[in-house]
CSV table of C-alpha atoms in Angstrom, one decimal:
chain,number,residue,atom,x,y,z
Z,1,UNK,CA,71.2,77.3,172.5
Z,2,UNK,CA,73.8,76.3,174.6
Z,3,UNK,CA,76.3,78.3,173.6
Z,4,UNK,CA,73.8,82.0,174.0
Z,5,UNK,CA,72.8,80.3,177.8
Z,6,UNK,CA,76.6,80.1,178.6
Z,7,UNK,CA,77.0,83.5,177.2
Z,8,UNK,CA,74.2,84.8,179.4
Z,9,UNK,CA,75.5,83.1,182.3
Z,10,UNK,CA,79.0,84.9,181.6
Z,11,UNK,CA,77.4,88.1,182.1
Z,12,UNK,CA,77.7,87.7,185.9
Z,13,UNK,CA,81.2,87.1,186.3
Z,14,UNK,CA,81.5,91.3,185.4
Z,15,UNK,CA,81.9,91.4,189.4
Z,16,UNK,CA,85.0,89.4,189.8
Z,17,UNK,CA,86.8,91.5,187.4
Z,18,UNK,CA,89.5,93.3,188.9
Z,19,UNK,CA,89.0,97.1,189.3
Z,20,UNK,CA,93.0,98.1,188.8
Z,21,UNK,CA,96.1,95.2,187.8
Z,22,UNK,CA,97.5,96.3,191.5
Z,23,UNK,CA,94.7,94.2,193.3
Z,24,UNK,CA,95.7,91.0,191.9
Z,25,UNK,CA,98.6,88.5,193.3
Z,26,UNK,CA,101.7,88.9,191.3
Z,27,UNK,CA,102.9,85.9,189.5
Z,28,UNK,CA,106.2,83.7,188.7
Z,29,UNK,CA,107.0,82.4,185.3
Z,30,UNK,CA,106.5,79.0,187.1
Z,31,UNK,CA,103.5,79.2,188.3
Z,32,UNK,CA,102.0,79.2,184.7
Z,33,UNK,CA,104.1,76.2,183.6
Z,34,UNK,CA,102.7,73.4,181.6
Z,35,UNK,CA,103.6,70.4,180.2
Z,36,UNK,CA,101.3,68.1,177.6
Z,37,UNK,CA,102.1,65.0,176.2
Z,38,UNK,CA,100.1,64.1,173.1
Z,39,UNK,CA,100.4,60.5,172.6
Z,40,UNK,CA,101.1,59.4,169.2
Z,41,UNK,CA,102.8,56.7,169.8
Z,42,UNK,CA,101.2,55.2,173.2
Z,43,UNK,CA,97.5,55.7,171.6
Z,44,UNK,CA,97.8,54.9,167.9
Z,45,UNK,CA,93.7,55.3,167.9
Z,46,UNK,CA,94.5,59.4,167.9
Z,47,UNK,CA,96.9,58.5,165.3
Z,48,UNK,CA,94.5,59.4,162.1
Z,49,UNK,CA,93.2,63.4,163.1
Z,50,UNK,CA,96.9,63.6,162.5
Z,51,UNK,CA,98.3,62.3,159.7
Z,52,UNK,CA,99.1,63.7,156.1
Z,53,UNK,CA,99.5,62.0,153.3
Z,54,UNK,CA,103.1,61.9,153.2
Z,55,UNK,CA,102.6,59.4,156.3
Z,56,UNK,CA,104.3,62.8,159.2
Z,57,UNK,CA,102.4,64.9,161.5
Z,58,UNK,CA,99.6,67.5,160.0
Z,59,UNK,CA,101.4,70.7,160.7
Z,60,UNK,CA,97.7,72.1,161.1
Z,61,UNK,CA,96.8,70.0,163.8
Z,62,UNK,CA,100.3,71.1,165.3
Z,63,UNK,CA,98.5,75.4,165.2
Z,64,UNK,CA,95.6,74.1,166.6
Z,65,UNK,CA,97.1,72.7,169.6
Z,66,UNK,CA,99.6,75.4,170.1
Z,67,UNK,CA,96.5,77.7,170.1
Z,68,UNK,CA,94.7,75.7,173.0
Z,69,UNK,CA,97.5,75.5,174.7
Z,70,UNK,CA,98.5,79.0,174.9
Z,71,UNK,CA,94.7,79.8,176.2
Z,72,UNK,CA,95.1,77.4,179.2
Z,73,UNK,CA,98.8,78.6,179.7
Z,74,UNK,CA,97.5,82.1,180.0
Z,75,UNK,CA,93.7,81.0,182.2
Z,76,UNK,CA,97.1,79.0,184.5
Z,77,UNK,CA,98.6,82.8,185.0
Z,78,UNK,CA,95.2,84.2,186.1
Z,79,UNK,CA,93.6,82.0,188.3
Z,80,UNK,CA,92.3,82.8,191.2
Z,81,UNK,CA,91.5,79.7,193.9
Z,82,UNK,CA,88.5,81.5,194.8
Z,83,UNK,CA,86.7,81.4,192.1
Z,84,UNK,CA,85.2,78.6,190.6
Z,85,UNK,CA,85.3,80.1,187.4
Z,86,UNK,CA,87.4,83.1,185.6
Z,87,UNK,CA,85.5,86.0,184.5
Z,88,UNK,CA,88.1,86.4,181.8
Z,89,UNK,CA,87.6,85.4,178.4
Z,90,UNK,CA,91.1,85.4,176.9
Z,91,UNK,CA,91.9,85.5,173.1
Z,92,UNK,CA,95.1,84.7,171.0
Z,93,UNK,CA,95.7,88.3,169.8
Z,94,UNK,CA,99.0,87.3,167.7
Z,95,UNK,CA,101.3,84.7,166.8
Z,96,UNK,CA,105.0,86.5,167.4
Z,97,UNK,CA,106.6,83.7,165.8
Z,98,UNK,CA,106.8,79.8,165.3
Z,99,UNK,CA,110.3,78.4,163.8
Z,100,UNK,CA,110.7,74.9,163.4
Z,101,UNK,CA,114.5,72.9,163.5
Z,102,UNK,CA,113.1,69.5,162.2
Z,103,UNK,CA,111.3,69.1,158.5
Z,104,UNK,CA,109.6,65.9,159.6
Z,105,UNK,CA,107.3,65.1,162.4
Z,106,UNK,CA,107.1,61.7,163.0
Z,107,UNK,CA,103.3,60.5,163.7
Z,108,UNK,CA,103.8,57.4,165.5
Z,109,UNK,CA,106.3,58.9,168.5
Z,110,UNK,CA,104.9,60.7,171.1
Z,111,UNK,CA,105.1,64.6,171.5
Z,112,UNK,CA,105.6,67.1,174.2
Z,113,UNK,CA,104.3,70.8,174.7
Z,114,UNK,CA,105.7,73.0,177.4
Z,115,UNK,CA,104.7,76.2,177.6
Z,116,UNK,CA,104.5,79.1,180.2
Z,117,UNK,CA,104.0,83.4,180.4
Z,118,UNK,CA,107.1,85.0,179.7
Z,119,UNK,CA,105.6,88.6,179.6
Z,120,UNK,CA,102.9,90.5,180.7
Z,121,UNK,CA,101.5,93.8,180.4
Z,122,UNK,CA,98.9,95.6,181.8
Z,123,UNK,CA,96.1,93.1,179.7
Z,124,UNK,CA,98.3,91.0,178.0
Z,125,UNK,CA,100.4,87.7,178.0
Z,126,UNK,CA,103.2,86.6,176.3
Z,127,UNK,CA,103.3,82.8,176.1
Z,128,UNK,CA,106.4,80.8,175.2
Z,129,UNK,CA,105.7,77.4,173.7
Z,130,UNK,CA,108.3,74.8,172.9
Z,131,UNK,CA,107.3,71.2,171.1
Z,132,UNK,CA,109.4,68.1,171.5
Z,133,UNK,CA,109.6,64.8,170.0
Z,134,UNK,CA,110.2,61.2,171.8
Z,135,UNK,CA,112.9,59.4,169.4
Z,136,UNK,CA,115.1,56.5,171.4
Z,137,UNK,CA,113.6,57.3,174.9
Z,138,UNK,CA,114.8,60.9,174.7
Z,139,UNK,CA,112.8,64.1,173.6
Z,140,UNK,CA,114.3,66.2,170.8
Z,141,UNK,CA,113.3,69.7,169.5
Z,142,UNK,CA,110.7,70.6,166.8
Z,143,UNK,CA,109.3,73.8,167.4
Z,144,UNK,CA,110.0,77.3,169.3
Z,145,UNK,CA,106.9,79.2,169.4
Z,146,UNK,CA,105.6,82.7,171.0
Z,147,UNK,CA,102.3,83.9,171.3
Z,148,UNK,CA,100.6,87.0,172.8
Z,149,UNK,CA,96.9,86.7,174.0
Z,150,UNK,CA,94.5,89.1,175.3
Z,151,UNK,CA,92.3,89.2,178.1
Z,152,UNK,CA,88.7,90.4,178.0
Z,153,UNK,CA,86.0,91.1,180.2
Z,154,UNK,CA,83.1,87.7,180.3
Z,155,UNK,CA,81.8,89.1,177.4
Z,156,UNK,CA,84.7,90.0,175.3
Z,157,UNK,CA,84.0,93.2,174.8
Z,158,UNK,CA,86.4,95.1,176.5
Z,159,UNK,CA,90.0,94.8,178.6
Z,160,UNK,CA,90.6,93.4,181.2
Z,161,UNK,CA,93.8,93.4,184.1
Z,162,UNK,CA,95.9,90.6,184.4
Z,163,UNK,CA,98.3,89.2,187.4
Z,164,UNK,CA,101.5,90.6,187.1
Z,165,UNK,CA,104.4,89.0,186.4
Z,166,UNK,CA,107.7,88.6,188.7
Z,167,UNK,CA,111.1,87.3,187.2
Z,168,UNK,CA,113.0,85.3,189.8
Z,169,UNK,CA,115.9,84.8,188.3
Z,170,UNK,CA,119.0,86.7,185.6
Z,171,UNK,CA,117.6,84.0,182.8
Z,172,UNK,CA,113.9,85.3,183.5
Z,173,UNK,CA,115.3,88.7,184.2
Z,174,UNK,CA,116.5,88.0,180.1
Z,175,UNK,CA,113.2,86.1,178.9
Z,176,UNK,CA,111.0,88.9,180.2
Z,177,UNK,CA,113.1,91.8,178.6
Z,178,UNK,CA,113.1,90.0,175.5
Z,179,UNK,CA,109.1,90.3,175.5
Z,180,UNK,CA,108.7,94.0,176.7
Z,181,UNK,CA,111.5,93.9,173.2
Z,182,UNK,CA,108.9,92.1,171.1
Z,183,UNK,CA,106.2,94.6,172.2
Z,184,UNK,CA,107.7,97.5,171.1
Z,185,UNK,CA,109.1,96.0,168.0
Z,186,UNK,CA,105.6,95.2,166.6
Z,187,UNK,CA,104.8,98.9,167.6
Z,188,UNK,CA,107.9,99.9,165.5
Z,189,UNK,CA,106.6,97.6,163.0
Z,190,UNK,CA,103.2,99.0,162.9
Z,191,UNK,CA,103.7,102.4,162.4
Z,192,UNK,CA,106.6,102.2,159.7
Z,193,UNK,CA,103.4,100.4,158.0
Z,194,UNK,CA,103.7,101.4,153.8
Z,195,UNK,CA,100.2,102.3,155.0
Z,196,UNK,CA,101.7,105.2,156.6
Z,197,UNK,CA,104.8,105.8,155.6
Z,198,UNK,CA,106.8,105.8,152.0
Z,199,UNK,CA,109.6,103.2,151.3
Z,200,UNK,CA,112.8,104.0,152.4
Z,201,UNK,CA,115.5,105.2,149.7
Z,202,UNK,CA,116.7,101.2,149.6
Z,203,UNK,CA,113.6,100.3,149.3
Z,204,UNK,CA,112.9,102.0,146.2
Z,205,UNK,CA,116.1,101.2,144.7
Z,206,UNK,CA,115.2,97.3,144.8
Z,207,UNK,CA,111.4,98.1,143.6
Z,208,UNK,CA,113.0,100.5,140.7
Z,209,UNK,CA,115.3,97.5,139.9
Z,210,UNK,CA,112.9,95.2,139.8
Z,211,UNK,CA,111.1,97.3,137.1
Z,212,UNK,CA,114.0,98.0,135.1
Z,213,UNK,CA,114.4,94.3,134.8
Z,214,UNK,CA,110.7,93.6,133.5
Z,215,UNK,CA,110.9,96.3,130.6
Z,216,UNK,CA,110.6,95.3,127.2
Z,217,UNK,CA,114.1,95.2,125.4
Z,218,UNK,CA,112.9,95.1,121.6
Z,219,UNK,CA,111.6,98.6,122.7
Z,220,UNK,CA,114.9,100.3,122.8
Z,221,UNK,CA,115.6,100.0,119.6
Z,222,UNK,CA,112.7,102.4,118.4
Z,223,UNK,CA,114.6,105.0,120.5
Z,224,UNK,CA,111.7,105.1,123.3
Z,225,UNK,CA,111.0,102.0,125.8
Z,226,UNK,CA,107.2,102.1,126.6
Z,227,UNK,CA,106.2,101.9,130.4
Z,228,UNK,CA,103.5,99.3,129.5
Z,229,UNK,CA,105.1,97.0,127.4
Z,230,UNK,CA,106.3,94.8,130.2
Z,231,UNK,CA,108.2,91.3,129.8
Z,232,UNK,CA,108.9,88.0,132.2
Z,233,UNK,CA,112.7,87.6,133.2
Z,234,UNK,CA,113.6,84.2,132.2
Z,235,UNK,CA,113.0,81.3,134.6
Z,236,UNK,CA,109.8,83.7,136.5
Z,237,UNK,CA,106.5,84.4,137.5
Z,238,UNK,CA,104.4,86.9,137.4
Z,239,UNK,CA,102.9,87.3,141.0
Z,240,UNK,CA,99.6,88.2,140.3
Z,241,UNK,CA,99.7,84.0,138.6
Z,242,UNK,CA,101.1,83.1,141.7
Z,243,UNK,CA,97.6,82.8,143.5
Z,244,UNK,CA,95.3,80.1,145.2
Z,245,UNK,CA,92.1,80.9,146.9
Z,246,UNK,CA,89.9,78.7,149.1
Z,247,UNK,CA,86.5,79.3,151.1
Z,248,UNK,CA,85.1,77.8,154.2
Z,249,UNK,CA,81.9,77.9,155.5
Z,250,UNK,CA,82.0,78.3,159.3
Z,251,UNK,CA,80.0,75.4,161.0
Z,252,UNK,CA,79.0,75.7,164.8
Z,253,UNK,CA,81.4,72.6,165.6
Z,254,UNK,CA,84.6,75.2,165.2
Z,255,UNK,CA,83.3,77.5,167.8
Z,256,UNK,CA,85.4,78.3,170.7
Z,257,UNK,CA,83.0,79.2,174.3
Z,258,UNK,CA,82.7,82.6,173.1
Z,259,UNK,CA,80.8,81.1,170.3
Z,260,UNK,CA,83.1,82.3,167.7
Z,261,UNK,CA,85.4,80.5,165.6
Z,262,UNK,CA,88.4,79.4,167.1
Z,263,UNK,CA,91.7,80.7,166.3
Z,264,UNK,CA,93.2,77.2,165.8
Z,265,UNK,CA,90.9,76.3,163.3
Z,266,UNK,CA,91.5,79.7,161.3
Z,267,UNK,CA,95.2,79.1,161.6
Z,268,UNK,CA,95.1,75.0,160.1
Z,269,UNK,CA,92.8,76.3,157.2
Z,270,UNK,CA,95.0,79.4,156.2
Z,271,UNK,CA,98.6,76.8,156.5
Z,272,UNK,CA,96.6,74.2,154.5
Z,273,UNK,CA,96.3,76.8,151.7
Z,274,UNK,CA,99.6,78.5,152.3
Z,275,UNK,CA,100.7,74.8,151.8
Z,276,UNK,CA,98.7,74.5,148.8
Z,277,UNK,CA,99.9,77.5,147.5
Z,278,UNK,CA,103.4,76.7,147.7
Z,279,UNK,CA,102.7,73.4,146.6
Z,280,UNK,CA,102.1,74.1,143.0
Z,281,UNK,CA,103.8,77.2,143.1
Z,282,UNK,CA,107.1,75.4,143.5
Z,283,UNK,CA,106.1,71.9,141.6
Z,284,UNK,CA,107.0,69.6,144.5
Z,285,UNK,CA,106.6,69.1,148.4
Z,286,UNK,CA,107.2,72.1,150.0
Z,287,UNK,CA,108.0,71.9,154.0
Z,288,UNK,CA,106.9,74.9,156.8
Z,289,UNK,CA,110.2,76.6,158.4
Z,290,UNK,CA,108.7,79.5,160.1
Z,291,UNK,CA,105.4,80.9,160.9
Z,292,UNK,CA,105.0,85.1,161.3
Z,293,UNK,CA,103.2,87.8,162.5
Z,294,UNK,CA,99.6,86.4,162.7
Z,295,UNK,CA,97.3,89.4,163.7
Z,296,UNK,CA,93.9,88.7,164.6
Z,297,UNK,CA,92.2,91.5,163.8
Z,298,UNK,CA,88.5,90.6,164.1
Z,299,UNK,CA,86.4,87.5,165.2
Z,300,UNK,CA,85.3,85.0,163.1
Z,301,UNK,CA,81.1,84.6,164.1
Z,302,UNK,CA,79.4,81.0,163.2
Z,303,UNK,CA,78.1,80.9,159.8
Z,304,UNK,CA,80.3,83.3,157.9
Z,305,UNK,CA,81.6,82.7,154.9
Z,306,UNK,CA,85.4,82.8,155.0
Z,307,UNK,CA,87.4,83.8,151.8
Z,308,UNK,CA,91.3,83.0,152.1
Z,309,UNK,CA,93.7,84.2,149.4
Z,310,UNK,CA,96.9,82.3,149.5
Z,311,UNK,CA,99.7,84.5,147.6
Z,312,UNK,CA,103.0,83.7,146.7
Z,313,UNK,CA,105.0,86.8,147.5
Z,314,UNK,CA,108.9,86.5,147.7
Z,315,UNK,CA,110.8,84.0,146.4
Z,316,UNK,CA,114.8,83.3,146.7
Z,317,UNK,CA,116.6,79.6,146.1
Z,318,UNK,CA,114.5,76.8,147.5
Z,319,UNK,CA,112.4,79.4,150.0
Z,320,UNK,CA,109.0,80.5,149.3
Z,321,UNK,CA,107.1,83.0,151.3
Z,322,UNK,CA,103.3,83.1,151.4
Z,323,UNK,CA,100.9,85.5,152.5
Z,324,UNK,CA,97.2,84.4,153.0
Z,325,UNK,CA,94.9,86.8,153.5
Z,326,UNK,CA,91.5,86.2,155.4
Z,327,UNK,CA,88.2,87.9,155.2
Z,328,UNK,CA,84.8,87.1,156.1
Z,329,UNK,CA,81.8,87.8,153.7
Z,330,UNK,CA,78.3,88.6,155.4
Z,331,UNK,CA,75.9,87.8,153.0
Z,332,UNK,CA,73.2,89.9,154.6
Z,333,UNK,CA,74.9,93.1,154.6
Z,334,UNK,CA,77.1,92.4,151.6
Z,335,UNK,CA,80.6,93.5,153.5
Z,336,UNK,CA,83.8,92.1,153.3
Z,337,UNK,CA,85.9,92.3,156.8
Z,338,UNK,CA,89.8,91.4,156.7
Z,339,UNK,CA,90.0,89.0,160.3
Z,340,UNK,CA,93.4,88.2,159.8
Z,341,UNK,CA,96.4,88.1,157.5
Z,342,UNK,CA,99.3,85.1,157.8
Z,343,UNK,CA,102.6,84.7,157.0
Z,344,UNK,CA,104.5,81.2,156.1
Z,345,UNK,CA,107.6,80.7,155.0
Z,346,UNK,CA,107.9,77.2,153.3
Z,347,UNK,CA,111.4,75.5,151.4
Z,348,UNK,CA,111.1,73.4,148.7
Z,349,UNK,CA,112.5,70.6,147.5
Z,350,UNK,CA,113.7,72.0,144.3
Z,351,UNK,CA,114.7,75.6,143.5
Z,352,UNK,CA,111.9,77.4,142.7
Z,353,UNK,CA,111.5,80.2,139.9
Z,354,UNK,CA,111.6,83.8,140.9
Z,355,UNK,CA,108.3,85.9,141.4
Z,356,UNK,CA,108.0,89.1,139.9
Z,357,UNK,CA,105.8,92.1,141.0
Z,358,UNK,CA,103.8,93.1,137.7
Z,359,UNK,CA,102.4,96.8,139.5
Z,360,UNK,CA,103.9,99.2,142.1
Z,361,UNK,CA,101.4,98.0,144.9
């Protein structure tokens, strides 16, 4: 009840939304500068949320965070003294990237998140995030991650504008070029989409290799090689039994104040079964390197049923690379909706065998 009176109440800030982006106070990259310590190893009582059974840091935990954080980065950008509270509802829209330089994180040293906007467009933010770890009194690297959020009128239904952004100096001349880069990469990205557009020539030179290696040698002897009979390559797996799924039922206590599931908590479930996935894909404890492209293509509401499909989908040495996909179920209706689709790329301890594509899609 609290959460539809809060929504109600939101409906009233429509006013303070800005008409054009031009009547709103340009910002500096400073200006939306945080920095959080999370105190793992002053306040051992948070200690348990997160830690694994391998005794380190719950890289879950680690998304959820980053997710928060990146919200009140971006609410830092848009404030206006003014008001007493923002009429924007803002929304991770996509994580860029998150590459790691450290397997471990240690659960009993403290950690620090700084963060800031790098880029901004007419509605949207780009955050830069950057974790650290306290080891011997000084803070080393763990984590380089960029996010881009959206902003949305009180009721998140539509756009809305956002302070601009000023760089001050050559470096933030360099870090905000870098994101208008990013921008028109993903558009680049989008629209060469095999959704849209066939495979280039080298393209289908791997996939037609790949098929050459999978036919059925005792064939050839006969004088014709069938199409359907189809065989394993030694030391592989075929990556339709390279699969995990998981479901979640989503419980009003992982709403966000738009009363709709947060981000975070959608990120931590889809890495857990990533993890899973890779896990007993590759036979022993596989460790995240990089996190990619995270879309979010549609909100999660309270009580849906969440189907996740973790899938093993390129293999090479020790790497793995996982795709989980994300849809919710309504019961009522009986419709499946994709909400988002994650990519992890995991190492493994050992080498790992090679998976192999059984079908052309």
């Amino acid at each position: 009840r609290d959460h539809v009176q809060a929504m109600q109440e939101r409906k009233a800030l429509h006013t303070l939304l800005a008409k054009r982006q031009e009547d709103l106070p340009p910002r500096r990259m400073k200006d939306s500068y945080l920095e959080v310590i999370l105190p793992l190893g002053s306040q051992p009582e948070i200690r348990e949320k997160y830690l694994n059974v391998y005794n380190s840091v719950r890289f879950g935990r680690i998304l959820e965070d980053l997710d928060s954080l990146g919200v009140l980065i971006c609410y830092t950008h848009t404030k206006q003294e003014m008001q007493q509270r923002s009429p924007l509802s803002i929304v991770t829209a996509l994580v860029d990237k998150i590459n790691l330089c450290q397997k471990i994180i240690r659960p009993d040293c403290d950690i620090k998140f700084t963060g800031n906007v790098s880029w901004v467009g007419k509605t949207s933010m780009e955050v830069r995030m950057h974790m650290l770890q306290q080891h011997d009194g000084d803070y080393s690297p763990v984590l380089d991650a960029t996010f881009v959020m959206v902003a949305r009128d009180p009721e998140n239904k539509r756009p809305a504008f956002v302070n601009p952004l000023i760089p001050e100096s050559p470096e933030e001349e360099k870090i905000f070029k870098q994101g208008e880069l990013n921008k028109l990469k993903r558009i680049e990205f989008s629209t060469a989409s095999l959704l849209k557009m066939a495979p280039t020539a080298e393209e289908r030179n791997i996939v037609h290799d790949i098929f050459l290696n999978t036919l059925d040698p005792r064939q050839e002897g006969e004088g014709t090689v069938s199409f359907r009979s189809r065989k394993l390559p030694p030391n592989s797996v075929w990556i339709e039994d390279a699969k995990l799924k998981g479901l979640e039922i989503c419980h009003p206590e992982e709403r966000n104040i738009f009363n709709r599931i947060f981000g975070g908590f959608l990120m931590r479930k889809a890495f857990e079964l990533g993890w899973a996935t890779a896990c007993s894909y590759g036979g022993s404890r596989p460790f995240i390197v990089s996190v990619d492209d995270i879309m979010f293509q549609k909100p999660v509401e309270v009580g849906s049923l969440l189907l996740l499909s973790g899938q093993v989908c390129y293999t090479e040495k020790n790497y793995i690379q996982i795709r989980v996909h994300s849809e919710v179920y309504n019961a009522n209706t009986k419709e499946h909706h994709t909400t988002n689709i994650f990519h992890f790329t995991f190492i493994s301890e050992n080498e790992v065998p090679q998976v192999v594509p059984k079908t052309y899609g």
